[in-house]
Amino acid sequence: MTEFTPLLSMAGGALIGLAAVLLMAFHGRIAGISGMLQGMLPPFAKDWGWRVAFLGGAIAAPVLIAAITGWRPEFVAPTPNLWLIIGGLIVGVGVQLASGCTSGHGVCGMSRLSVRSILATLTFMFTTGVTVYVVRHIFGGF
């Protein structure tokens, strides 16, 4: 079902942290993906250049690694596509309500000890736990 990859996970987390620190150091901005995407939609943010570079790198890096090493992670989604689409829309609504996503609140906000981000991240995690419980134990899983 899932792989236990502590070294890869730790390396990925370190790279995410490094990217967040560098973005804050060089641009004074928080690495929240939803905020980056929002600034790339009309009306465009004046500082859209770094947003394109950051998101482009987030897409290009795994493609480059796959091209160089030939390694591709296995992705299996036993959930029907309709449920994935509905889930994505619900997440989008949650991101708007929380004024940010787990990358901005969970990675950057919590490291700054932002009470608002800590509460938002706790809400994300609690809601995720409830959702998994309901889907697996009440609806019988998908």
mmCIF file of C-alpha atoms in Angstrom:
data_model
loop_
_atom_site.group_PDB
_atom_site.id
_atom_site.type_symbol
_atom_site.label_atom_id
_atom_site.label_comp_id
_atom_site.label_asym_id
_atom_site.label_seq_id
_atom_site.Cartn_x
_atom_site.Cartn_y
_atom_site.Cartn_z
ATOM 1 C CA MET A 1 0.000 0.000 0.000
ATOM 2 C CA THR A 2 2.593 2.610 1.056
ATOM 3 C CA GLU A 3 6.334 2.484 1.397
ATOM 4 C CA PHE A 4 8.255 3.311 4.542
ATOM 5 C CA THR A 5 10.959 5.670 3.272
ATOM 6 C CA PRO A 6 12.334 7.614 6.230
ATOM 7 C CA LEU A 7 15.527 8.781 4.485
ATOM 8 C CA LEU A 8 13.742 9.991 1.362
ATOM 9 C CA SER A 9 11.074 11.609 3.512
ATOM 10 C CA MET A 10 13.674 13.343 5.662
ATOM 11 C CA ALA A 11 15.561 14.558 2.574
ATOM 12 C CA GLY A 12 12.342 15.858 1.031
ATOM 13 C CA GLY A 13 11.400 17.639 4.246
ATOM 14 C CA ALA A 14 14.858 19.195 4.471
ATOM 15 C CA LEU A 15 14.598 20.454 0.888
ATOM 16 C CA ILE A 16 11.151 21.930 1.541
ATOM 17 C CA GLY A 17 12.509 23.649 4.649
ATOM 18 C CA LEU A 18 15.546 24.943 2.750
ATOM 19 C CA ALA A 19 13.343 26.299 -0.046
ATOM 20 C CA ALA A 20 11.117 28.040 2.511
ATOM 21 C CA VAL A 21 14.089 29.591 4.298
ATOM 22 C CA LEU A 22 15.690 30.766 1.051
ATOM 23 C CA LEU A 23 12.421 32.296 -0.164
ATOM 24 C CA MET A 24 12.065 34.169 3.123
ATOM 25 C CA ALA A 25 15.714 35.242 3.103
ATOM 26 C CA PHE A 26 15.821 36.495 -0.485
ATOM 27 C CA HIS A 27 12.264 37.712 -1.018
ATOM 28 C CA GLY A 28 10.777 38.104 2.468
ATOM 29 C CA ARG A 29 7.887 35.861 1.434
ATOM 30 C CA ILE A 30 6.283 32.796 2.996
ATOM 31 C CA ALA A 31 6.343 29.634 0.891
ATOM 32 C CA GLY A 32 2.597 29.038 0.799
ATOM 33 C CA ILE A 33 1.699 27.310 -2.455
ATOM 34 C CA SER A 34 -1.921 28.505 -2.497
ATOM 35 C CA GLY A 35 -0.784 32.112 -2.105
ATOM 36 C CA MET A 36 1.755 31.668 -4.892
ATOM 37 C CA LEU A 37 -0.879 30.290 -7.217
ATOM 38 C CA GLN A 38 -3.337 33.020 -6.298
ATOM 39 C CA GLY A 39 -0.769 35.663 -7.276
ATOM 40 C CA MET A 40 -0.423 34.064 -10.699
ATOM 41 C CA LEU A 41 -4.130 34.427 -11.491
ATOM 42 C CA PRO A 42 -5.686 37.674 -12.686
ATOM 43 C CA PRO A 43 -5.229 40.237 -11.316
ATOM 44 C CA PHE A 44 -1.571 39.216 -11.410
ATOM 45 C CA ALA A 45 0.700 40.050 -8.489
ATOM 46 C CA LYS A 46 3.496 42.500 -9.264
ATOM 47 C CA ASP A 47 6.038 39.982 -7.981
ATOM 48 C CA TRP A 48 4.866 37.089 -10.161
ATOM 49 C CA GLY A 49 8.405 36.258 -11.356
ATOM 50 C CA TRP A 50 9.571 34.509 -8.204
ATOM 51 C CA ARG A 51 6.217 32.692 -8.024
ATOM 52 C CA VAL A 52 6.704 31.252 -11.506
ATOM 53 C CA ALA A 53 10.302 30.304 -10.680
ATOM 54 C CA PHE A 54 9.388 28.607 -7.386
ATOM 55 C CA LEU A 55 6.451 26.648 -8.795
ATOM 56 C CA GLY A 56 8.365 25.856 -11.989
ATOM 57 C CA GLY A 57 11.179 24.417 -9.896
ATOM 58 C CA ALA A 58 8.728 22.383 -7.826
ATOM 59 C CA ILE A 59 7.455 20.813 -11.058
ATOM 60 C CA ALA A 60 10.771 20.576 -12.907
ATOM 61 C CA ALA A 61 12.821 19.007 -10.094
ATOM 62 C CA PRO A 62 10.976 15.653 -9.921
ATOM 63 C CA VAL A 63 10.783 15.515 -13.719
ATOM 64 C CA LEU A 64 14.547 16.078 -13.894
ATOM 65 C CA ILE A 65 15.234 13.442 -11.233
ATOM 66 C CA ALA A 66 13.061 10.938 -13.123
ATOM 67 C CA ALA A 67 14.858 11.745 -16.390
ATOM 68 C CA ILE A 68 18.317 11.366 -14.846
ATOM 69 C CA THR A 69 17.748 8.310 -12.641
ATOM 70 C CA GLY A 70 14.825 6.598 -14.354
ATOM 71 C CA TRP A 71 13.123 6.298 -10.951
ATOM 72 C CA ARG A 72 9.437 7.079 -10.817
ATOM 73 C CA PRO A 73 7.339 6.795 -7.696
ATOM 74 C CA GLU A 74 4.455 4.388 -7.906
ATOM 75 C CA PHE A 75 1.128 6.174 -7.707
ATOM 76 C CA VAL A 76 -2.008 4.181 -7.091
ATOM 77 C CA ALA A 77 -5.314 5.897 -6.392
ATOM 78 C CA PRO A 78 -7.987 3.275 -5.688
ATOM 79 C CA THR A 79 -10.440 6.121 -5.133
ATOM 80 C CA PRO A 80 -12.753 6.879 -8.075
ATOM 81 C CA ASN A 81 -11.835 10.037 -10.024
ATOM 82 C CA LEU A 82 -15.123 11.716 -9.101
ATOM 83 C CA TRP A 83 -14.247 11.461 -5.390
ATOM 84 C CA LEU A 84 -10.778 12.863 -6.079
ATOM 85 C CA ILE A 85 -12.312 15.836 -7.889
ATOM 86 C CA ILE A 86 -14.828 16.440 -5.097
ATOM 87 C CA GLY A 87 -12.042 16.171 -2.516
ATOM 88 C CA GLY A 88 -9.926 18.679 -4.448
ATOM 89 C CA LEU A 89 -12.804 21.143 -4.539
ATOM 90 C CA ILE A 90 -13.372 20.736 -0.787
ATOM 91 C CA VAL A 91 -9.673 21.349 -0.150
ATOM 92 C CA GLY A 92 -9.866 24.473 -2.318
ATOM 93 C CA VAL A 93 -12.740 25.802 -0.217
ATOM 94 C CA GLY A 94 -10.805 24.996 2.963
ATOM 95 C CA VAL A 95 -7.745 26.837 1.682
ATOM 96 C CA GLN A 96 -9.876 29.943 1.078
ATOM 97 C CA LEU A 97 -11.486 29.692 4.525
ATOM 98 C CA ALA A 98 -8.123 29.216 6.250
ATOM 99 C CA SER A 99 -6.408 31.942 4.213
ATOM 100 C CA GLY A 100 -3.701 29.500 3.261
ATOM 101 C CA CYS A 101 -2.688 25.877 2.909
ATOM 102 C CA THR A 102 -0.579 23.414 4.844
ATOM 103 C CA SER A 103 2.619 24.589 3.172
ATOM 104 C CA GLY A 104 2.154 28.167 4.344
ATOM 105 C CA HIS A 105 0.603 27.441 7.719
ATOM 106 C CA GLY A 106 2.161 24.043 8.497
ATOM 107 C CA VAL A 107 5.712 24.576 7.304
ATOM 108 C CA CYS A 108 6.282 28.307 7.514
ATOM 109 C CA GLY A 109 3.692 29.525 10.008
ATOM 110 C CA MET A 110 4.351 26.898 12.659
ATOM 111 C CA SER A 111 8.110 27.415 12.427
ATOM 112 C CA ARG A 112 7.463 31.109 13.187
ATOM 113 C CA LEU A 113 5.280 30.045 16.148
ATOM 114 C CA SER A 114 2.266 31.792 14.599
ATOM 115 C CA VAL A 115 -0.754 30.963 16.772
ATOM 116 C CA ARG A 116 -3.041 31.388 13.766
ATOM 117 C CA SER A 117 -0.985 28.907 11.742
ATOM 118 C CA ILE A 118 -0.764 26.424 14.605
ATOM 119 C CA LEU A 119 -4.553 26.505 14.987
ATOM 120 C CA ALA A 120 -5.058 26.219 11.222
ATOM 121 C CA THR A 121 -2.699 23.225 11.017
ATOM 122 C CA LEU A 122 -4.384 21.531 13.980
ATOM 123 C CA THR A 123 -7.718 22.064 12.213
ATOM 124 C CA PHE A 124 -6.326 20.570 8.978
ATOM 125 C CA MET A 125 -5.001 17.513 10.794
ATOM 126 C CA PHE A 126 -8.131 16.980 12.893
ATOM 127 C CA THR A 127 -10.369 17.277 9.838
ATOM 128 C CA THR A 128 -8.155 14.847 7.923
ATOM 129 C CA GLY A 129 -8.375 12.318 10.749
ATOM 130 C CA VAL A 130 -12.154 12.615 10.945
ATOM 131 C CA THR A 131 -12.450 12.292 7.164
ATOM 132 C CA VAL A 132 -10.287 9.154 7.039
ATOM 133 C CA TYR A 133 -12.239 7.610 9.913
ATOM 134 C CA VAL A 134 -15.613 8.365 8.329
ATOM 135 C CA VAL A 135 -14.612 7.133 4.882
ATOM 136 C CA ARG A 136 -12.953 3.929 6.124
ATOM 137 C CA HIS A 137 -15.165 2.959 9.053
ATOM 138 C CA ILE A 138 -18.575 4.457 8.362
ATOM 139 C CA PHE A 139 -18.702 4.347 4.550
ATOM 140 C CA GLY A 140 -16.610 1.158 4.390
ATOM 141 C CA GLY A 141 -13.715 2.597 2.440
ATOM 142 C CA PHE A 142 -13.375 3.271 -1.264
#
